[in-house]
Amino acid sequence: TMVAVRAQQAQVADRTINNVVLGASREGTLWRLNVDSDELSGYLEYRAAQAGRLVARLARLKIARSDAPQVESLLDETASSLPALDVVVDDFELLGKQLGRAEIDAVNRGGANREWRVNRLTLTTPEAKFSATGSWAAEPGATGGGTRRTAMDITLDIGDAGMLLTRMGMPGVLRRGQGTLAGAVAWRGSPFSIDYPSLDGQMHVDVASGQFLKAEPGLAKLLGVLSLQALPRRLTLDFRDVFSAGFAFDVVRGDAKIEDGVASTNNLQMRGVAAEALMDGSADIAHETQNLRVVVVPEISGATASLLATAINPAFGLGTYLAQLALRKPLTAAATQEFEIAGTWSDPQIKKVPRPPELHVKPGQAGAPAPSPPDAAQPAVEPKPERTQ
């Protein structure tokens, strides 16, 4: 009915817990525990009746990479051995990432699919709040120890996107940025590790008032491509200050569909002060490659800005949007430039697409930009060819 433990190291359910001080008491099927260790600290209650129920209020909880297989194996047990969860953690660390305050309400529904159902999951940091519901269940048709699949509906309310990415191990990718990221995703395997080749879903992003910075590691390299820092040498209009120093945006918004780890969009917009970048195409997340079309539209007037402020309807896509631009603002359409981006995220290959002859602005035409002196537009001596960055 009572136990007290003090140990430098203890093995609990295949997990190693270090520097443990624990006191526990039992009343019938109810256990009450107070514990302090390097990995967790706080108060827990466990009731063994039926499938069991665990209630925990913890000051801290740390799940290291070495612990993830043990946690996953618990969820692979029979439904009767998995308790319901009502857990609140003030300081939650998962696989080396500091995720702030965590709250989870989950149950195991049992049945043929052995579904582990997350009724509520929230992670709160000073930079953002993540909310999700979902499940981890056997795939349809799977038998015995068949493959399990994670499915989640997610919402991320962002107060500072740059600081959030820094917290997630991707510093120097964005500065500021606030908005939302929402959608539904699913992948084969554990909630603790996304399997990109099997990733499916759809997402919507709407972020304002930020700036892209140079990005190198992991998924951050895709944001490096989206920042369009490789474009300045291909631009004939002078947007070098817009992109080369990091594209400062008023709005980044759009929708993406994900199938087997390939994300595609037909309405991504990034609007800045001097220009707007519009994008459609796809990116292979698993192989870190892309096949994108980028259209750079100068904001020549306030009327143009009001047109560009309109969100692109994903049902019609970028092509219809550009057609409307050509009809309503032909001079803006004529000054628009189009590029294709292929290759890998770390070495994007840029190709400028020739504009149709009917969209070329003739010298002297009303609204045409005045010609620049030779030394202001291009060097007098053609530079040696460079490898595309």
Coordinates of C-alpha atoms in Angstrom, one line a residue:
T1 CA 0.0 0.0 0.0
M2 CA 3.0 2.3 0.3
V3 CA 6.4 2.6 -1.3
A4 CA 9.3 5.0 -1.1
V5 CA 12.2 5.0 -3.5
R6 CA 15.5 6.9 -3.7
A7 CA 17.9 5.8 -6.5
Q8 CA 20.5 7.2 -8.8
Q9 CA 19.0 5.1 -11.6
A10 CA 15.8 3.1 -12.0
Q11 CA 14.2 1.1 -14.9
V12 CA 10.5 1.7 -15.3
A13 CA 8.7 0.1 -18.3
D14 CA 12.0 -0.2 -20.2
R15 CA 12.8 3.4 -19.5
T16 CA 15.8 4.6 -17.5
I17 CA 15.0 7.3 -15.0
N18 CA 17.9 9.1 -13.3
N19 CA 18.3 10.7 -9.8
V20 CA 14.8 9.4 -8.6
V21 CA 13.0 10.4 -5.4
L22 CA 9.5 8.8 -5.3
G23 CA 6.7 8.3 -2.9
A24 CA 3.6 6.3 -3.7
S25 CA 0.5 5.1 -1.9
R26 CA -2.4 2.8 -2.9
E27 CA -6.1 2.8 -2.0
G28 CA -7.8 -0.1 -3.8
T29 CA -7.2 0.3 -7.5
L30 CA -5.9 3.9 -7.2
W31 CA -2.2 4.7 -6.9
R32 CA -1.0 8.2 -6.0
L33 CA 2.6 9.2 -6.7
N34 CA 4.9 12.1 -6.1
V35 CA 8.1 11.9 -8.1
D36 CA 11.1 14.0 -8.8
S37 CA 13.8 13.0 -11.3
D38 CA 15.9 14.3 -14.2
E39 CA 13.2 13.2 -16.7
L40 CA 10.0 14.1 -14.9
S41 CA 8.7 15.9 -11.8
G42 CA 5.3 16.2 -10.4
Y43 CA 2.1 14.4 -9.2
L44 CA 0.4 11.4 -10.8
E45 CA -2.6 9.3 -10.2
Y46 CA -3.2 5.9 -11.8
R47 CA -6.5 4.0 -11.6
A48 CA -6.3 0.4 -12.8
A49 CA -10.0 -0.2 -13.2
Q50 CA -11.1 -1.2 -16.7
A51 CA -8.6 0.0 -19.3
G52 CA -7.0 2.3 -16.7
R53 CA -6.7 6.1 -16.4
L54 CA -3.6 8.2 -15.8
V55 CA -3.9 11.7 -14.5
A56 CA -0.7 13.7 -14.2
R57 CA 0.3 17.3 -13.3
L58 CA 4.0 17.7 -14.0
A59 CA 6.4 20.5 -13.7
R60 CA 8.6 18.9 -16.4
L61 CA 8.7 15.8 -18.7
K62 CA 11.5 14.9 -21.0
I63 CA 11.2 12.2 -23.7
A64 CA 14.6 11.7 -25.3
R65 CA 15.2 10.1 -28.7
S66 CA 16.3 6.9 -27.0
D67 CA 13.0 6.7 -25.2
A68 CA 10.8 7.1 -28.3
P69 CA 10.8 3.3 -29.2
Q70 CA 9.7 2.4 -25.7
V71 CA 6.8 4.9 -25.8
E72 CA 5.7 3.6 -29.2
S73 CA 5.8 0.0 -27.9
L74 CA 3.4 1.0 -25.2
L75 CA 0.9 2.1 -27.8
D76 CA 1.3 -1.2 -29.7
E77 CA 0.0 -3.2 -26.7
T78 CA -3.5 -4.5 -26.5
A79 CA -6.3 -1.9 -25.9
S80 CA -6.9 -3.2 -22.4
S81 CA -3.3 -2.3 -21.3
L82 CA -3.5 1.3 -22.5
P83 CA -4.9 3.8 -20.0
A84 CA -6.8 7.0 -20.8
L85 CA -4.6 10.1 -20.4
D86 CA -5.3 13.4 -18.7
V87 CA -1.8 15.0 -18.6
V88 CA -0.6 18.6 -18.1
V89 CA 3.1 19.4 -18.3
D90 CA 4.5 22.9 -17.7
D91 CA 7.8 22.2 -19.3
F92 CA 7.7 19.5 -22.0
E93 CA 10.8 18.4 -24.0
L94 CA 10.3 15.9 -26.9
L95 CA 13.2 14.5 -28.9
G96 CA 15.4 17.4 -27.9
K97 CA 12.9 20.1 -28.7
Q98 CA 11.5 22.4 -26.0
L99 CA 7.8 22.5 -26.7
G100 CA 6.6 24.6 -23.7
R101 CA 3.4 23.8 -21.9
A102 CA 1.7 20.6 -23.0
E103 CA -1.9 19.3 -22.4
I104 CA -3.2 16.0 -23.7
D105 CA -6.5 14.2 -23.3
A106 CA -6.4 10.8 -25.0
V107 CA -8.1 7.4 -24.8
N108 CA -7.7 4.0 -26.4
R109 CA -10.9 2.9 -28.2
G110 CA -9.7 -0.7 -28.7
G111 CA -11.6 -2.5 -31.4
A112 CA -10.1 -4.1 -34.6
N113 CA -8.0 -1.0 -35.4
R114 CA -6.7 -0.6 -31.8
E115 CA -7.2 3.2 -32.2
W116 CA -5.3 5.5 -29.9
R117 CA -7.5 8.6 -30.0
V118 CA -6.2 12.1 -29.1
N119 CA -9.2 14.2 -28.2
R120 CA -7.1 17.3 -27.4
L121 CA -3.5 18.1 -27.7
T122 CA -2.1 21.6 -27.1
L123 CA 1.5 22.9 -27.0
T124 CA 1.9 26.5 -25.9
T125 CA 5.2 28.5 -26.1
P126 CA 5.7 32.3 -26.0
E127 CA 5.9 32.3 -29.9
A128 CA 2.9 30.1 -30.8
K129 CA 0.1 27.7 -29.8
F130 CA -0.3 24.4 -31.5
S131 CA -3.7 22.6 -31.2
A132 CA -4.5 19.1 -32.6
T133 CA -6.9 16.2 -32.6
G134 CA -6.3 12.9 -34.2
S135 CA -5.5 9.2 -33.9
W136 CA -2.9 6.5 -34.2
A137 CA -4.5 3.4 -35.5
A138 CA -4.0 0.3 -37.6
E139 CA -4.4 1.0 -41.4
P140 CA -7.6 -0.3 -42.9
G141 CA -7.1 -4.0 -43.8
A142 CA -4.1 -4.4 -41.5
T143 CA -4.2 -7.5 -39.3
G144 CA -2.2 -8.6 -36.3
G145 CA 0.8 -6.3 -35.9
G146 CA 0.1 -4.5 -39.2
T147 CA 1.2 -1.0 -40.1
R148 CA -0.2 1.8 -38.0
R149 CA -1.0 5.3 -39.3
T150 CA -1.0 8.7 -37.7
A151 CA -3.7 11.2 -38.7
M152 CA -4.0 14.7 -37.2
D153 CA -6.1 17.9 -37.7
I154 CA -3.9 20.7 -36.7
T155 CA -4.0 24.5 -36.1
L156 CA -0.9 26.6 -35.4
D157 CA -1.5 30.2 -34.2
I158 CA 1.8 32.0 -34.7
G159 CA 2.9 35.1 -32.8
D160 CA 6.5 35.1 -34.0
A161 CA 7.4 32.6 -36.8
G162 CA 11.1 33.4 -36.7
M163 CA 11.5 32.6 -33.0
L164 CA 9.3 29.5 -33.3
L165 CA 11.5 28.1 -36.1
T166 CA 14.5 28.9 -33.9
R167 CA 13.0 26.9 -31.1
M168 CA 12.4 24.0 -33.5
G169 CA 16.1 23.9 -34.4
M170 CA 16.0 26.1 -37.6
P171 CA 17.5 29.5 -36.6
G172 CA 18.0 32.3 -39.1
V173 CA 15.2 31.3 -41.4
L174 CA 12.6 34.0 -40.8
R175 CA 12.4 37.3 -38.9
R176 CA 9.1 38.0 -37.2
G177 CA 5.9 36.8 -38.9
Q178 CA 2.5 36.2 -37.4
G179 CA -0.6 34.3 -38.6
T180 CA -1.9 30.8 -38.8
L181 CA -1.1 27.4 -40.3
A182 CA -4.0 24.9 -40.4
G183 CA -4.9 21.7 -42.1
A184 CA -5.0 17.9 -41.9
V185 CA -2.1 15.5 -42.3
A186 CA -1.5 11.8 -42.1
W187 CA 1.5 9.5 -42.4
R188 CA 2.5 5.8 -41.9
G189 CA 4.0 5.1 -38.5
S190 CA 4.6 6.9 -35.2
P191 CA 3.3 10.3 -34.1
F192 CA 6.9 10.9 -32.9
S193 CA 8.5 10.7 -36.3
I194 CA 6.9 11.9 -39.6
D195 CA 7.4 9.5 -42.5
Y196 CA 7.7 11.9 -45.4
P197 CA 7.3 9.4 -48.3
S198 CA 3.9 8.4 -47.0
L199 CA 2.8 12.0 -45.9
D200 CA -0.6 13.1 -47.2
G201 CA -2.9 16.0 -46.4
Q202 CA -3.7 19.6 -47.1
M203 CA -2.6 22.9 -45.5
H204 CA -3.4 26.6 -45.6
V205 CA -0.9 29.2 -44.5
D206 CA -1.6 32.9 -43.9
V207 CA 1.3 34.8 -42.3
A208 CA 1.9 38.5 -42.2
S209 CA 4.7 41.0 -41.4
G210 CA 7.9 39.0 -41.7
Q211 CA 11.1 38.6 -43.6
F212 CA 12.8 35.6 -45.2
L213 CA 16.5 35.1 -44.2
K214 CA 19.1 32.7 -45.6
A215 CA 18.2 29.1 -44.8
E216 CA 20.4 26.0 -44.8
P217 CA 19.5 22.9 -42.8
G218 CA 16.7 20.4 -43.4
L219 CA 13.2 21.7 -44.3
A220 CA 14.6 25.3 -43.9
K221 CA 16.3 24.9 -47.3
L222 CA 12.8 24.8 -48.9
L223 CA 12.1 28.2 -47.2
G224 CA 15.4 29.3 -48.7
V225 CA 14.1 28.5 -52.1
L226 CA 10.8 30.3 -51.4
S227 CA 12.7 33.4 -50.3
L228 CA 13.9 33.8 -53.9
Q229 CA 17.4 34.9 -53.1
A230 CA 18.6 33.1 -56.2
L231 CA 16.5 35.3 -58.5
P232 CA 18.3 38.8 -58.4
R233 CA 20.9 37.9 -61.1
R234 CA 18.0 36.8 -63.4
L235 CA 15.9 40.0 -62.9
T236 CA 16.1 42.7 -65.5
L237 CA 14.0 45.1 -63.4
D238 CA 15.9 46.3 -60.3
F239 CA 14.5 44.0 -57.6
R240 CA 17.9 43.2 -56.2
D241 CA 17.3 45.0 -52.9
V242 CA 13.9 43.2 -52.6
F243 CA 15.2 39.6 -52.8
S244 CA 19.0 39.5 -52.2
A245 CA 18.8 40.9 -48.7
G246 CA 15.9 38.6 -47.7
F247 CA 12.4 39.2 -49.0
A248 CA 10.4 41.3 -46.6
F249 CA 6.7 40.4 -46.9
D250 CA 3.4 41.9 -45.9
V251 CA 1.6 38.6 -46.5
V252 CA 2.5 35.0 -47.3
R253 CA -0.6 32.9 -48.0
G254 CA -1.8 30.0 -50.0
D255 CA -2.8 26.4 -50.0
A256 CA -0.9 23.1 -50.4
K257 CA -1.9 19.6 -51.1
I258 CA 0.4 16.8 -50.0
E259 CA 0.4 13.3 -51.7
D260 CA 3.1 10.7 -50.9
G261 CA 5.4 13.4 -49.5
V262 CA 5.1 15.8 -52.5
A263 CA 3.5 19.1 -51.7
S264 CA 1.9 21.1 -54.5
T265 CA 0.3 24.5 -54.7
N266 CA -1.3 26.7 -57.4
N267 CA -1.9 29.8 -55.4
L268 CA 1.0 30.7 -53.1
Q269 CA 1.4 34.5 -52.8
M270 CA 4.2 36.5 -51.2
R271 CA 3.5 40.2 -51.2
G272 CA 6.1 42.8 -50.4
V273 CA 6.4 46.6 -50.7
A274 CA 8.0 46.8 -54.1
A275 CA 6.8 43.5 -55.7
E276 CA 4.7 40.4 -55.3
A277 CA 5.9 36.9 -55.9
L278 CA 3.3 34.3 -57.1
M279 CA 4.1 30.7 -57.2
D280 CA 2.7 27.3 -58.3
G281 CA 4.3 23.9 -58.7
S282 CA 5.5 21.1 -56.4
A283 CA 8.2 20.2 -53.9
D284 CA 9.3 16.7 -53.0
I285 CA 9.8 16.8 -49.2
A286 CA 11.5 13.4 -49.0
H287 CA 14.0 14.0 -51.8
E288 CA 14.3 17.8 -51.2
T289 CA 13.7 18.8 -54.8
Q290 CA 11.2 21.2 -56.5
N291 CA 9.5 22.0 -59.8
L292 CA 8.1 25.5 -59.4
R293 CA 6.9 28.4 -61.5
V294 CA 7.5 31.9 -59.9
V295 CA 6.0 35.1 -61.3
V296 CA 7.4 38.4 -60.0
V297 CA 4.9 41.3 -60.3
P298 CA 6.0 44.9 -59.7
E299 CA 3.6 47.1 -57.8
I300 CA 3.6 50.0 -60.1
S301 CA 0.6 51.8 -58.6
G302 CA -1.8 51.8 -55.8
A303 CA -4.4 50.2 -58.1
T304 CA -2.1 47.4 -58.8
A305 CA -1.5 46.8 -55.1
S306 CA -5.3 46.6 -54.5
L307 CA -5.5 43.9 -57.3
L308 CA -2.6 42.0 -55.8
A309 CA -4.1 42.1 -52.4
T310 CA -6.8 39.8 -53.6
A311 CA -6.3 36.2 -52.5
I312 CA -5.9 33.6 -55.3
N313 CA -8.8 31.2 -55.4
P314 CA -7.2 27.7 -55.3
A315 CA -10.1 26.4 -57.4
F316 CA -8.9 28.5 -60.3
G317 CA -5.2 28.9 -59.5
L318 CA -2.4 31.2 -60.7
G319 CA -3.2 31.1 -64.4
T320 CA -6.7 32.7 -64.0
Y321 CA -5.2 35.3 -61.7
L322 CA -2.6 36.3 -64.2
A323 CA -5.2 36.5 -67.0
Q324 CA -7.2 38.9 -64.9
L325 CA -4.1 40.9 -64.2
A326 CA -3.4 41.1 -68.0
L327 CA -6.9 42.3 -68.7
R328 CA -7.2 44.9 -65.9
K329 CA -3.5 46.1 -65.7
P330 CA -1.8 45.4 -69.0
L331 CA 1.3 47.5 -68.2
T332 CA 1.8 45.6 -65.0
A333 CA 1.4 42.3 -66.8
A334 CA 4.0 43.4 -69.4
A335 CA 6.5 44.2 -66.6
T336 CA 5.8 40.9 -64.9
Q337 CA 8.7 38.3 -65.1
E338 CA 8.4 34.6 -64.9
F339 CA 10.9 31.9 -63.8
E340 CA 11.1 28.2 -63.5
I341 CA 12.9 26.7 -60.4
A342 CA 14.0 23.1 -60.6
G343 CA 16.8 21.0 -59.0
T344 CA 17.4 20.5 -55.3
W345 CA 16.6 22.8 -52.4
S346 CA 20.3 23.3 -51.7
D347 CA 21.2 24.1 -55.4
P348 CA 18.0 25.4 -57.1
Q349 CA 18.3 25.8 -60.9
I350 CA 16.7 29.0 -62.2
K351 CA 15.5 29.6 -65.8
K352 CA 13.8 32.7 -67.0
V353 CA 10.7 32.2 -69.1
P354 CA 10.3 34.5 -72.1
R355 CA 7.3 36.7 -72.0
P356 CA 4.7 36.5 -74.8
P357 CA 5.3 39.2 -77.5
E358 CA 1.9 40.8 -76.9
L359 CA 2.8 41.6 -73.3
H360 CA 6.0 43.5 -74.1
V361 CA 5.9 47.2 -73.4
K362 CA 7.1 49.2 -76.3
P363 CA 9.4 52.3 -75.6
G364 CA 7.3 55.4 -75.4
Q365 CA 4.1 53.5 -74.7
A366 CA 1.9 55.2 -72.0
G367 CA 3.0 54.0 -68.6
A368 CA 6.1 52.3 -69.9
P369 CA 9.1 52.7 -67.5
A370 CA 11.7 55.2 -68.6
P371 CA 14.9 53.6 -70.0
S372 CA 17.8 53.4 -67.5
P373 CA 21.4 54.5 -68.4
P374 CA 23.5 51.5 -69.4
D375 CA 25.6 51.6 -66.3
A376 CA 22.5 51.7 -64.1
A377 CA 20.9 48.6 -65.5
Q378 CA 23.7 46.2 -66.5
P379 CA 27.5 46.2 -66.4
A380 CA 29.2 47.5 -69.5
V381 CA 31.2 44.3 -69.7
E382 CA 29.3 41.1 -69.7
P383 CA 30.2 39.1 -66.6
K384 CA 31.6 35.6 -66.9
P385 CA 28.9 32.9 -66.7
E386 CA 28.2 31.7 -63.2
R387 CA 26.8 28.5 -61.9
T388 CA 23.2 28.9 -61.1
Q389 CA 22.5 29.2 -57.4

